[in-house]
mmCIF file of C-alpha atoms and ligand atoms in Angstrom:
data_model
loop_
_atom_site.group_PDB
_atom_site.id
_atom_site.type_symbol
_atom_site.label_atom_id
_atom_site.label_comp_id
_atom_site.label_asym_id
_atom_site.label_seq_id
_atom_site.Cartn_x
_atom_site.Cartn_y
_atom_site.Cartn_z
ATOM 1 C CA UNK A 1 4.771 3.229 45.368
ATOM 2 C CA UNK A 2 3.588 2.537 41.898
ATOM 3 C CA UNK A 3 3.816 -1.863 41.167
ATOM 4 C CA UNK A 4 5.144 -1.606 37.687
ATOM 5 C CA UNK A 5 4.659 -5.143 36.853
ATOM 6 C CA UNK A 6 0.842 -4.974 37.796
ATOM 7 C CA UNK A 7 0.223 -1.799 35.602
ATOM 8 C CA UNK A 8 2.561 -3.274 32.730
ATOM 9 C CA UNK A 9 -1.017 -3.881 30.656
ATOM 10 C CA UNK A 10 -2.628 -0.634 31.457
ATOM 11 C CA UNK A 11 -3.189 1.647 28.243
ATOM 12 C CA UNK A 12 -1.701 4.617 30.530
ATOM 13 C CA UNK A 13 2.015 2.683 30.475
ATOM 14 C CA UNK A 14 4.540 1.862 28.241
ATOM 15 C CA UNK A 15 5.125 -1.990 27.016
ATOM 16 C CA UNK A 16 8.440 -1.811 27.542
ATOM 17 C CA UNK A 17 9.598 -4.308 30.277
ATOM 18 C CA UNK A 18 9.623 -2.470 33.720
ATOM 19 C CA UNK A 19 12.284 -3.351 35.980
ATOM 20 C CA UNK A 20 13.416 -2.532 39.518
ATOM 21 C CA UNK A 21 17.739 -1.660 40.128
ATOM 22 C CA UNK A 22 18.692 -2.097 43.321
ATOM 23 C CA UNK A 23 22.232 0.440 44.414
ATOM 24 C CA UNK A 24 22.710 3.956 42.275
ATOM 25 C CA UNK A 25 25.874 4.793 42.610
ATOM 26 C CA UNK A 26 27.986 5.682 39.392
ATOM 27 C CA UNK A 27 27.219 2.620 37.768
ATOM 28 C CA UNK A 28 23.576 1.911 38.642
ATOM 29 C CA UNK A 29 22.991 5.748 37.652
ATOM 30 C CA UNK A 30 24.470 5.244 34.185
ATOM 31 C CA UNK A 31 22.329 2.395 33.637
ATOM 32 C CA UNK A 32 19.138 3.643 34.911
ATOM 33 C CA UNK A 33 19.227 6.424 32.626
ATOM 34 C CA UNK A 34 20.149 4.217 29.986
ATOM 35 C CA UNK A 35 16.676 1.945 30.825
ATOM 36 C CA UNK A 36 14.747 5.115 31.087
ATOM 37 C CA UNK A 37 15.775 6.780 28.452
ATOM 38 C CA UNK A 38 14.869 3.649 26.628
ATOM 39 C CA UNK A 39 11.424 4.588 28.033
ATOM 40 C CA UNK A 40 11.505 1.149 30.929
ATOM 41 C CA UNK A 41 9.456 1.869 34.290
ATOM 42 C CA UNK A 42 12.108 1.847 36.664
ATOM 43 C CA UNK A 43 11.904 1.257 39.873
ATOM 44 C CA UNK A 44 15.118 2.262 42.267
ATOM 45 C CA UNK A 45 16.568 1.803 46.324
ATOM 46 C CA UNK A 46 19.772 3.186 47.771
ATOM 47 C CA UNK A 47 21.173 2.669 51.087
ATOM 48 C CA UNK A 48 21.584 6.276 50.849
ATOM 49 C CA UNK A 49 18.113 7.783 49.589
ATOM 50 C CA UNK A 50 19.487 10.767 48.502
ATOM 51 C CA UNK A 51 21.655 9.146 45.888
ATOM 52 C CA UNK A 52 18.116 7.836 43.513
ATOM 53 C CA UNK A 53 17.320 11.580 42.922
ATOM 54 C CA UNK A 54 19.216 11.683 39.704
ATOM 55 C CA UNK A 55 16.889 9.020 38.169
ATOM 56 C CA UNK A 56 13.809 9.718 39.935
ATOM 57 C CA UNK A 57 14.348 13.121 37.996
ATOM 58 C CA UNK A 58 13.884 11.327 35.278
ATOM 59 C CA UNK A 59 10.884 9.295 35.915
ATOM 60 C CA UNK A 60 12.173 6.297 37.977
ATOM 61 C CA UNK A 61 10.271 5.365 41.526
ATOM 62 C CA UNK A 62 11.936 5.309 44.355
ATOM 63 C CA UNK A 63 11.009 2.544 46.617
ATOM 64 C CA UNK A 64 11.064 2.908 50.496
ATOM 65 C CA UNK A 65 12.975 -0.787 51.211
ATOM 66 C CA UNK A 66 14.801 -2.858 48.593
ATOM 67 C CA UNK A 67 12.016 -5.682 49.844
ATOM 68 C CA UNK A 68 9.628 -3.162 47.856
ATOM 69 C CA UNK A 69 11.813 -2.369 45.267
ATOM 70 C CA UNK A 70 11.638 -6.557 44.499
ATOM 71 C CA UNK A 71 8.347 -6.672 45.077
ATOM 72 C CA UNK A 72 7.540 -4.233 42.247
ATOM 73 C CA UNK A 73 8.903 -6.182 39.406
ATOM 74 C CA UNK A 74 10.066 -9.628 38.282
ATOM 75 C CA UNK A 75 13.085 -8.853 36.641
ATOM 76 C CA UNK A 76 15.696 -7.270 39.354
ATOM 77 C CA UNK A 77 18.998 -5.508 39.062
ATOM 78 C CA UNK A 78 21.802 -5.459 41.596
ATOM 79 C CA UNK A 79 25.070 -2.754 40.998
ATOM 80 C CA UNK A 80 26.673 -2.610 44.396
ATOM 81 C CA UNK A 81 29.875 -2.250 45.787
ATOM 82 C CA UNK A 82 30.524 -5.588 46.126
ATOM 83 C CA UNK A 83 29.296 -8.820 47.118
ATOM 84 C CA UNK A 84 28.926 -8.228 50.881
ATOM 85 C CA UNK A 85 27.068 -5.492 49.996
ATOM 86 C CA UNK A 86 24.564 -7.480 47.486
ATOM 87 C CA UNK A 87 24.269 -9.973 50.658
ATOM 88 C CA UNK A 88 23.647 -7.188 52.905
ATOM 89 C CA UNK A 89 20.601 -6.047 50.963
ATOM 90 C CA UNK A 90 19.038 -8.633 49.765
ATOM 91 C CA UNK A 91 19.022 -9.789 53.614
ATOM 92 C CA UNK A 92 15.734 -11.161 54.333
ATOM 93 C CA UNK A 93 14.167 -10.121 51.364
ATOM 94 C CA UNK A 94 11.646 -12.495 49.531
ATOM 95 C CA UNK A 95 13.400 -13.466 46.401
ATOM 96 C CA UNK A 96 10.603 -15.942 45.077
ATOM 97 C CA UNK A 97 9.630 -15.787 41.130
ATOM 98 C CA UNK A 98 12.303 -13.198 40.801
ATOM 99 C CA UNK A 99 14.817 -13.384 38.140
ATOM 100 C CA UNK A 100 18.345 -11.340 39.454
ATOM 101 C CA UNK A 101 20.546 -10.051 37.378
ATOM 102 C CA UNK A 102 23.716 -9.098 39.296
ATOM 103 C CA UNK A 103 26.300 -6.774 37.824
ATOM 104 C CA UNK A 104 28.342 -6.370 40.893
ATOM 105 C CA UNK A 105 31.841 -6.699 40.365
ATOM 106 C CA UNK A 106 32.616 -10.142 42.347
ATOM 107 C CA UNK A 107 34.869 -13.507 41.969
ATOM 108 C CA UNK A 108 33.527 -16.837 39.925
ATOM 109 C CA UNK A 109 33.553 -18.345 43.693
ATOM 110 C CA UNK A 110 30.853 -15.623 44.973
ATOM 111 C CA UNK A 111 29.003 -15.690 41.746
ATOM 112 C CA UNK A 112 28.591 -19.246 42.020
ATOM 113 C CA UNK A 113 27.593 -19.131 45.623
ATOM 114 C CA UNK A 114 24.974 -16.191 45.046
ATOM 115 C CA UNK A 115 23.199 -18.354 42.494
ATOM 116 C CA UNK A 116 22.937 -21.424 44.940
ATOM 117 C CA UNK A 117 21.779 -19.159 47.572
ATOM 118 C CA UNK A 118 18.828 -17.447 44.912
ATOM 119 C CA UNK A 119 17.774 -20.641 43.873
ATOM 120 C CA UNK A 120 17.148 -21.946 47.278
ATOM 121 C CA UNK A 121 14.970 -18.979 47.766
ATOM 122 C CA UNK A 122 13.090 -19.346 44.604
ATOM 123 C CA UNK A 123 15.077 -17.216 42.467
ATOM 124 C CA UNK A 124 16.780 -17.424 39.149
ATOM 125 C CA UNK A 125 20.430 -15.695 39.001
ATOM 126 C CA UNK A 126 22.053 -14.169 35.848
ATOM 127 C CA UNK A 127 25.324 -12.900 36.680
ATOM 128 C CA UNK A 128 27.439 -10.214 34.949
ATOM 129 C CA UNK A 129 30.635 -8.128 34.427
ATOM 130 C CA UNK A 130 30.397 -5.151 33.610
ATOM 131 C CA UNK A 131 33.094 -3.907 30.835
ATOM 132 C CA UNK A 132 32.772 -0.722 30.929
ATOM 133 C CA UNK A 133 33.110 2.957 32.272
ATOM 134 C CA UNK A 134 29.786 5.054 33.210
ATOM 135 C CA UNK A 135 30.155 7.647 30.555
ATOM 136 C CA UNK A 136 30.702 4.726 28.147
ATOM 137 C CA UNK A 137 26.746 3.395 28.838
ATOM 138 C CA UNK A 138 24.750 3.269 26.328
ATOM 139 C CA UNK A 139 27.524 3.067 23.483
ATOM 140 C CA UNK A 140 28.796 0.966 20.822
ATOM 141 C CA UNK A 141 31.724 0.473 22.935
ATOM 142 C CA UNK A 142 29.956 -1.029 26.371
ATOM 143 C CA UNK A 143 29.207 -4.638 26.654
ATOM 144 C CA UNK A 144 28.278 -6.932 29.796
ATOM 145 C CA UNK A 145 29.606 -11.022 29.734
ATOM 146 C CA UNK A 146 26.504 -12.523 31.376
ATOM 147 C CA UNK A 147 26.775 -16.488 33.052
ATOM 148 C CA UNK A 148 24.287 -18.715 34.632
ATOM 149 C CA UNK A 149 20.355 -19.425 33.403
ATOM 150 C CA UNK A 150 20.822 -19.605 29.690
ATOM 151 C CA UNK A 151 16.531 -19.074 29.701
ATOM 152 C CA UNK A 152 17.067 -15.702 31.954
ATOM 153 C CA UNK A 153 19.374 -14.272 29.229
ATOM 154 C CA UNK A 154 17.568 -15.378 26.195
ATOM 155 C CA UNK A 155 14.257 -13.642 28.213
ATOM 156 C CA UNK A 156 15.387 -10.716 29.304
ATOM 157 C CA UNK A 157 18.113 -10.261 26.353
ATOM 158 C CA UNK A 158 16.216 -7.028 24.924
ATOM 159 C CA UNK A 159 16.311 -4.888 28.042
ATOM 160 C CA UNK A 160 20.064 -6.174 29.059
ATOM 161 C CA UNK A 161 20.773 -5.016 26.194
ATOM 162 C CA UNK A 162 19.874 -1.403 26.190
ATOM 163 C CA UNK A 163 22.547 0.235 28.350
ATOM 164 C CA UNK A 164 25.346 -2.711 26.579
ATOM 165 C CA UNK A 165 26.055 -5.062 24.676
ATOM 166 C CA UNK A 166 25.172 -8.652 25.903
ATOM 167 C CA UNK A 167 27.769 -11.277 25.944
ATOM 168 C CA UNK A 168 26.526 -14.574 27.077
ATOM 169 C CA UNK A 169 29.622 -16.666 28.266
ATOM 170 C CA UNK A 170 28.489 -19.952 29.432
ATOM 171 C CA UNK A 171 25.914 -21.624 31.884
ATOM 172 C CA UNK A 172 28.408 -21.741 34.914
ATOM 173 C CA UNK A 173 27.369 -18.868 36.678
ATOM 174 C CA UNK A 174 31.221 -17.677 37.740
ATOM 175 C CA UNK A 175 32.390 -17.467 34.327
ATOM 176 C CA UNK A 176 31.752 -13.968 33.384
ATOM 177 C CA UNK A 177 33.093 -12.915 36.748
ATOM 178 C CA UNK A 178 36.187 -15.364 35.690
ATOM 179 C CA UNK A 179 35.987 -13.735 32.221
ATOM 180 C CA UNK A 180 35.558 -10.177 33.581
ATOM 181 C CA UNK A 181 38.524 -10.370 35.856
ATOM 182 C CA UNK A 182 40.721 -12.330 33.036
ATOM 183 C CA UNK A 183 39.812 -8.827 30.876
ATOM 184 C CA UNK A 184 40.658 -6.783 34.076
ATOM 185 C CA UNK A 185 43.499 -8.635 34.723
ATOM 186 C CA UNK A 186 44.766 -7.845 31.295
ATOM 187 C CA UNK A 187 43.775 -4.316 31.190
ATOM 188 C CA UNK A 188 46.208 -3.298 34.753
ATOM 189 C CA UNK A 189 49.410 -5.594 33.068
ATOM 190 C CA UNK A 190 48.956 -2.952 30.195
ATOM 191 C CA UNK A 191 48.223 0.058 32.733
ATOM 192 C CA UNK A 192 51.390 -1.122 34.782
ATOM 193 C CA UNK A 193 53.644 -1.049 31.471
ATOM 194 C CA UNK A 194 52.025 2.744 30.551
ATOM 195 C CA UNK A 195 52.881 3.610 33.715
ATOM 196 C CA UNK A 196 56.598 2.502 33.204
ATOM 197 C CA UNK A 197 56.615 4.160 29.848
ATOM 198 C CA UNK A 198 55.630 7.406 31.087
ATOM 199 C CA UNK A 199 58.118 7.513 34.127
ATOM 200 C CA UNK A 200 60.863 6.718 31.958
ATOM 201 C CA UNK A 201 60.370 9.708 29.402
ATOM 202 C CA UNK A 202 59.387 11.629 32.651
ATOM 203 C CA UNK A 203 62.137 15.198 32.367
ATOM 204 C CA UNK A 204 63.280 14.070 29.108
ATOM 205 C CA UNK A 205 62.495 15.765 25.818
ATOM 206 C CA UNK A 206 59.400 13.500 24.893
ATOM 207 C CA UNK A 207 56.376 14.816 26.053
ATOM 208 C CA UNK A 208 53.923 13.112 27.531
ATOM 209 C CA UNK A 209 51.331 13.518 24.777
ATOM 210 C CA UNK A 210 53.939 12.816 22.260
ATOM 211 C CA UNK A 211 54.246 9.500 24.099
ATOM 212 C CA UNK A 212 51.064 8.514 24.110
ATOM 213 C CA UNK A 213 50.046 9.185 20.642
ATOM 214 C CA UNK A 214 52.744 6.385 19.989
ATOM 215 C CA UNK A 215 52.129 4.156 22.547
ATOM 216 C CA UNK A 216 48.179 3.822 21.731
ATOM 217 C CA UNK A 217 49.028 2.713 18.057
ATOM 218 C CA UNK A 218 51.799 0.424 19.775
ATOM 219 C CA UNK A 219 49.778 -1.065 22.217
ATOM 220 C CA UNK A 220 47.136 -1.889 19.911
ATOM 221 C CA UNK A 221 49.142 -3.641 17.333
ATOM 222 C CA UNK A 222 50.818 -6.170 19.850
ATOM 223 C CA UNK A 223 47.261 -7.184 21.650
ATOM 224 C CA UNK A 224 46.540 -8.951 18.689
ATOM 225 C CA UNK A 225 49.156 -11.548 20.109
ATOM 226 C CA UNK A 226 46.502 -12.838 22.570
ATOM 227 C CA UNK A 227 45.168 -14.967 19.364
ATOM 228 C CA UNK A 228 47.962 -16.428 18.585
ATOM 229 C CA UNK A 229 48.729 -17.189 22.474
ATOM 230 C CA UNK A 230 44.966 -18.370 22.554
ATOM 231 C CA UNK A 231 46.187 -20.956 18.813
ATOM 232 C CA UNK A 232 49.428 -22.172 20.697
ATOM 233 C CA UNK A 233 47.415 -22.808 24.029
ATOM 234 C CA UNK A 234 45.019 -24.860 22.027
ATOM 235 C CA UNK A 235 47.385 -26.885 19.598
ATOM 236 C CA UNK A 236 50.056 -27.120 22.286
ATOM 237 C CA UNK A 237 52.491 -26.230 19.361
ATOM 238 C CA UNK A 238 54.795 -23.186 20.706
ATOM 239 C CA UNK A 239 57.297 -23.190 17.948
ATOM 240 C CA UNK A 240 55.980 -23.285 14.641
ATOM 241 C CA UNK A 241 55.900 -19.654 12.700
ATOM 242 C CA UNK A 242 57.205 -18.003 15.660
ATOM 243 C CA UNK A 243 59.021 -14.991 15.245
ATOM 244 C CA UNK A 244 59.864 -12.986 18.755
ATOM 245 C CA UNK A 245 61.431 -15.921 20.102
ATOM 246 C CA UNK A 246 62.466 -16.029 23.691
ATOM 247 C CA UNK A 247 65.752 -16.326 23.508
ATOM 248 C CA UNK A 248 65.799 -12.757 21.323
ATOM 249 C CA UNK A 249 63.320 -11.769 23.467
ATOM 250 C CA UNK A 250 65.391 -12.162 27.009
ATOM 251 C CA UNK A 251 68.316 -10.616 25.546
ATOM 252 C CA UNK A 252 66.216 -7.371 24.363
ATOM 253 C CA UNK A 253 64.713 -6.956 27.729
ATOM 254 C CA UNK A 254 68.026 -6.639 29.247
ATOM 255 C CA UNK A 255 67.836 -3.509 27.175
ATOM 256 C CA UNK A 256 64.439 -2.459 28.850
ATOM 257 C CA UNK A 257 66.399 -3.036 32.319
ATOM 258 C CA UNK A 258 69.435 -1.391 31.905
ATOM 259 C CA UNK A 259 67.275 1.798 30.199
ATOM 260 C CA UNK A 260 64.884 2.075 33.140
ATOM 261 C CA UNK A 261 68.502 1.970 35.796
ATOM 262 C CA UNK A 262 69.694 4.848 33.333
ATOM 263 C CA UNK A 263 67.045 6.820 33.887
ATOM 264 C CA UNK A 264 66.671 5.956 37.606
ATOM 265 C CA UNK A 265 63.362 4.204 37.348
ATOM 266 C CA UNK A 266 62.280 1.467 39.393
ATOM 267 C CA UNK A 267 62.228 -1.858 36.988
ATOM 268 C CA UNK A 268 59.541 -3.207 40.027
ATOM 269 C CA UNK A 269 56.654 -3.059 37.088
ATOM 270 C CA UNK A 270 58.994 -5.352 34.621
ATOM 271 C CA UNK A 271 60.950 -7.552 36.779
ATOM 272 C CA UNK A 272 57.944 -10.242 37.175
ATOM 273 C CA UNK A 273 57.546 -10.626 33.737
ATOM 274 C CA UNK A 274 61.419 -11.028 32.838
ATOM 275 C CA UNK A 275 62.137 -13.426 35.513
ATOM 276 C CA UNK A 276 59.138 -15.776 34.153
ATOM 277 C CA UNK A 277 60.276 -15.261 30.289
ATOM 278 C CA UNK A 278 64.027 -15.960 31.702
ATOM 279 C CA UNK A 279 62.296 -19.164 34.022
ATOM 280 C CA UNK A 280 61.389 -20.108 30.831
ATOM 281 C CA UNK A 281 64.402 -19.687 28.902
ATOM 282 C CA UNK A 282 66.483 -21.605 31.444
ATOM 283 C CA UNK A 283 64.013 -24.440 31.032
ATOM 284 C CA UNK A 284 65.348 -24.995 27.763
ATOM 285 C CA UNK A 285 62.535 -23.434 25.678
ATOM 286 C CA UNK A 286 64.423 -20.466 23.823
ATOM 287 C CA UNK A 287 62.977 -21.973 20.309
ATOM 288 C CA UNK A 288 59.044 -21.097 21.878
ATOM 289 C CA UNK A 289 57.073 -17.454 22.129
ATOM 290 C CA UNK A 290 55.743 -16.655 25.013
ATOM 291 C CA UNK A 291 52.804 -18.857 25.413
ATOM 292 C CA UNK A 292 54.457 -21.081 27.916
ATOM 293 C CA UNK A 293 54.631 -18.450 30.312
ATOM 294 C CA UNK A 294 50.845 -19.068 31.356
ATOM 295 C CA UNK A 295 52.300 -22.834 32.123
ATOM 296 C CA UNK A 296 54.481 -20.909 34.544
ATOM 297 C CA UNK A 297 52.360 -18.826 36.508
ATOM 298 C CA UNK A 298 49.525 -22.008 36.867
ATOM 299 C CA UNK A 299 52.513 -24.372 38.521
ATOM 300 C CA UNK A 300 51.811 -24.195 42.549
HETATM 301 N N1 NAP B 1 32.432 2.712 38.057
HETATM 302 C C1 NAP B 1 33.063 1.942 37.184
HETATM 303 O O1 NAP B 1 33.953 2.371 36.423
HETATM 304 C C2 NAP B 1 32.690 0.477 37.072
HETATM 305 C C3 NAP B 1 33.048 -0.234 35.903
HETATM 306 C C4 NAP B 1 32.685 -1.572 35.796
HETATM 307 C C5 NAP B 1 32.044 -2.197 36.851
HETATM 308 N N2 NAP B 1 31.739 -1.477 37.981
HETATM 309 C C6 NAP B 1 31.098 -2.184 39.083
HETATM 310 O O2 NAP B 1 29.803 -1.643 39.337
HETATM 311 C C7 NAP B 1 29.525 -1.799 40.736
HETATM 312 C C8 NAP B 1 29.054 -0.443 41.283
HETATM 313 O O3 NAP B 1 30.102 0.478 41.068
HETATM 314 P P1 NAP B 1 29.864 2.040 41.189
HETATM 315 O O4 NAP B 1 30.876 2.710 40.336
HETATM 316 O O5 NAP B 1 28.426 2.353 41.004
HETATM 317 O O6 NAP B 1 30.269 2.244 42.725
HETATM 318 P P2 NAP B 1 29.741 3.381 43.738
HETATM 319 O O7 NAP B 1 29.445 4.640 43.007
HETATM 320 O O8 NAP B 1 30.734 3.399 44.843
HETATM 321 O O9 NAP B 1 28.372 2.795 44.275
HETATM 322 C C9 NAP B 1 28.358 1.697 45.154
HETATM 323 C C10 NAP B 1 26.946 1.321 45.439
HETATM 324 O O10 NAP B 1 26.940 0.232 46.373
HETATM 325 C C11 NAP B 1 26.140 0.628 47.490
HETATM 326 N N3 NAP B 1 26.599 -0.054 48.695
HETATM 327 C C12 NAP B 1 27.864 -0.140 49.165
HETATM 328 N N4 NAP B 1 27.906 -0.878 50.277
HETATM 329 C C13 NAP B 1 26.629 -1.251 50.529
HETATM 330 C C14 NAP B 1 26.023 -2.046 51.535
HETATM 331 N N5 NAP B 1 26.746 -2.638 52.504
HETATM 332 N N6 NAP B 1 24.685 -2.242 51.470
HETATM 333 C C15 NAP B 1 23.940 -1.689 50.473
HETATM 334 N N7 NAP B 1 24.448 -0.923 49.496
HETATM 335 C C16 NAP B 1 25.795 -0.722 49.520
HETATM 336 C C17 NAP B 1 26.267 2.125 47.557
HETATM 337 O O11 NAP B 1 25.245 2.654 48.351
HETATM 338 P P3 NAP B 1 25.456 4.086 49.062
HETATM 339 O O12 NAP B 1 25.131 5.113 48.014
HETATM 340 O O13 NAP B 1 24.500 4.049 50.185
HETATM 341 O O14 NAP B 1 26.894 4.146 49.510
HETATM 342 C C18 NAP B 1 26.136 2.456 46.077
HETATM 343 O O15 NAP B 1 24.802 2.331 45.632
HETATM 344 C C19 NAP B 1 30.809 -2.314 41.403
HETATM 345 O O16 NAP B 1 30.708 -3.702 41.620
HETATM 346 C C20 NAP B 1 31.875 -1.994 40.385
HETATM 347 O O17 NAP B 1 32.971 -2.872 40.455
HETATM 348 C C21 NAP B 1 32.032 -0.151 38.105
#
């Protein structure tokens, strides 16, 4: 197997930073050819062997244990399946001088407990949360949030940032895993409501694609109201300037009810969110927006 990190001065090799990725599936093919493409010695392990041959196609090494594939080089990827599976291979494997940079989808809890566990084998943890698709690697659109060793990020912020866009979020290592699943977390409410849409123009005369091409537009004018959420959650004024107040705002989504019993569609997707805005409402607060919602859902 070639050691990339020992060759990194010959005249034969390239000076950009080799690096070793440990799990190609979907993801960890995306970014490899991102890295080679951007001419980085790669060096790759799979549980399944079979599933590096797309990147050692295209000049990454595949190493015969992930203990080699950390051996070859200092800086070290991890895009697994999940934590366990992150655990599961880097089982026994000598960690020492390396700096890891996990992109496996996890929670702040297992982020934080993955970067105790690589210090106390001499290891320095980045962690990060991947926000974006495979075919979207290596566009304008892609960007990772990255937590933990400030120093890790700052070093290795050229080469993170080849297949996306680097976000560094903070030195707590869980909070681009909180921050990732806050953006996920956002992303299904919205799927859940396009999924309502279309089943209640499902048979009628609006066709699907005539939906969508309004509901895109839609949906991206009202996100905007996450800043003023984000204002009202920091000045702890919910009143002032608002518009959509709640007590309009209950009373329209009766509409939203009755429509979806009309046309015999389950309200399941809706309900949660009405009976917190009508919580709310019944609490006295029919003058706010919505921003005391998020009160709501954080009372135990
Ligand atoms: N795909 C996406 O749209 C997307 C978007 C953002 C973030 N992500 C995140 O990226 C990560 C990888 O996703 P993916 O799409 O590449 O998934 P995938 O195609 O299912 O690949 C999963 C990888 O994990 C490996 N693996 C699973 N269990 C393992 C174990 N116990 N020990 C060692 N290796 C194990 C698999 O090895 P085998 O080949 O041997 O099964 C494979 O390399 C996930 O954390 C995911 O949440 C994915």
């Amino acid at each position: 197997m070639t050691d990339h990190s020992l060759s990194a001065d010959s005249p034969t090799t390239t000076s950009r930073t080799p690096l070793t990725l440990l799990g190609t599936g979907t993801m960890g093919t995306a970014l490899g050819r991102a890295w080679l493409a951007a001419g980085h010695p790669l060096t790759v392990w799979n549980r399944t062997p079979q599933r590096t041959a797309a990147l050692t196609a295209e000049g990454a090494v595949a190493a015969g244990s992930a203990a080699e594939a950390v051996a070859a080089n200092r800086l070290v990827v991890t895009c697994l399946l999940d934590d366990a599976s992150v655990g599961d291979t880097l089982e026994g494997v000598d960690l020492s001088g390396r700096d890891l940079v996990d992109l496996t989808t996890g929670t702040p809890a297992e982020a934080r407990a993955r970067s105790d566990r690589a210090k106390a084998r001499g290891a320095r943890l980045l962690d990060g949360g991947i926000m974006a698709v495979p075919p979207m690697i290596g566009t304008p659109g892609a960007f990772v949030l990255y937590s933990g060793h400030r120093a890790v990020f700052e070093e290795h912020r050229d080469v993170l940032g080849v297949p996306a866009r680097p976000e560094y979020v903070g030195a707590d290592p869980g909070l681009a895993a909180l921050a990732d699943v806050a953006l996920l977390s956002g992303m299904y409410g919205m799927f859940a409501g396009i999924t309502h849409a279309f089943a209640l123009v499902d048979g009628s005369d609006l066709a699907p694609g005539d939906l969508a091409a309004l509901l895109v537009p839609w949906l991206n004018a009202m996100s905007g109201m996450a800043h003023g959420t984000a204002e009202r959650l920091v000045s702890g004024d919910r009143t002032t300037g608002v518009v959509s107040n709640l007590a309009m705002q209950v009373a329209g989504v009766g509409t939203l009810l009755r429509t979806a019993e009309e046309q015999g569609v389950s309200a399941a997707l809706l309900s949660p969110y009405v009976d917190l805005m009508r919580r709310r409402l019944a609490d006295g607060h029919g003058e706010e927006d919505t921003t005391g919602l998020v009160g709501l859902l954080r009372a135990r």
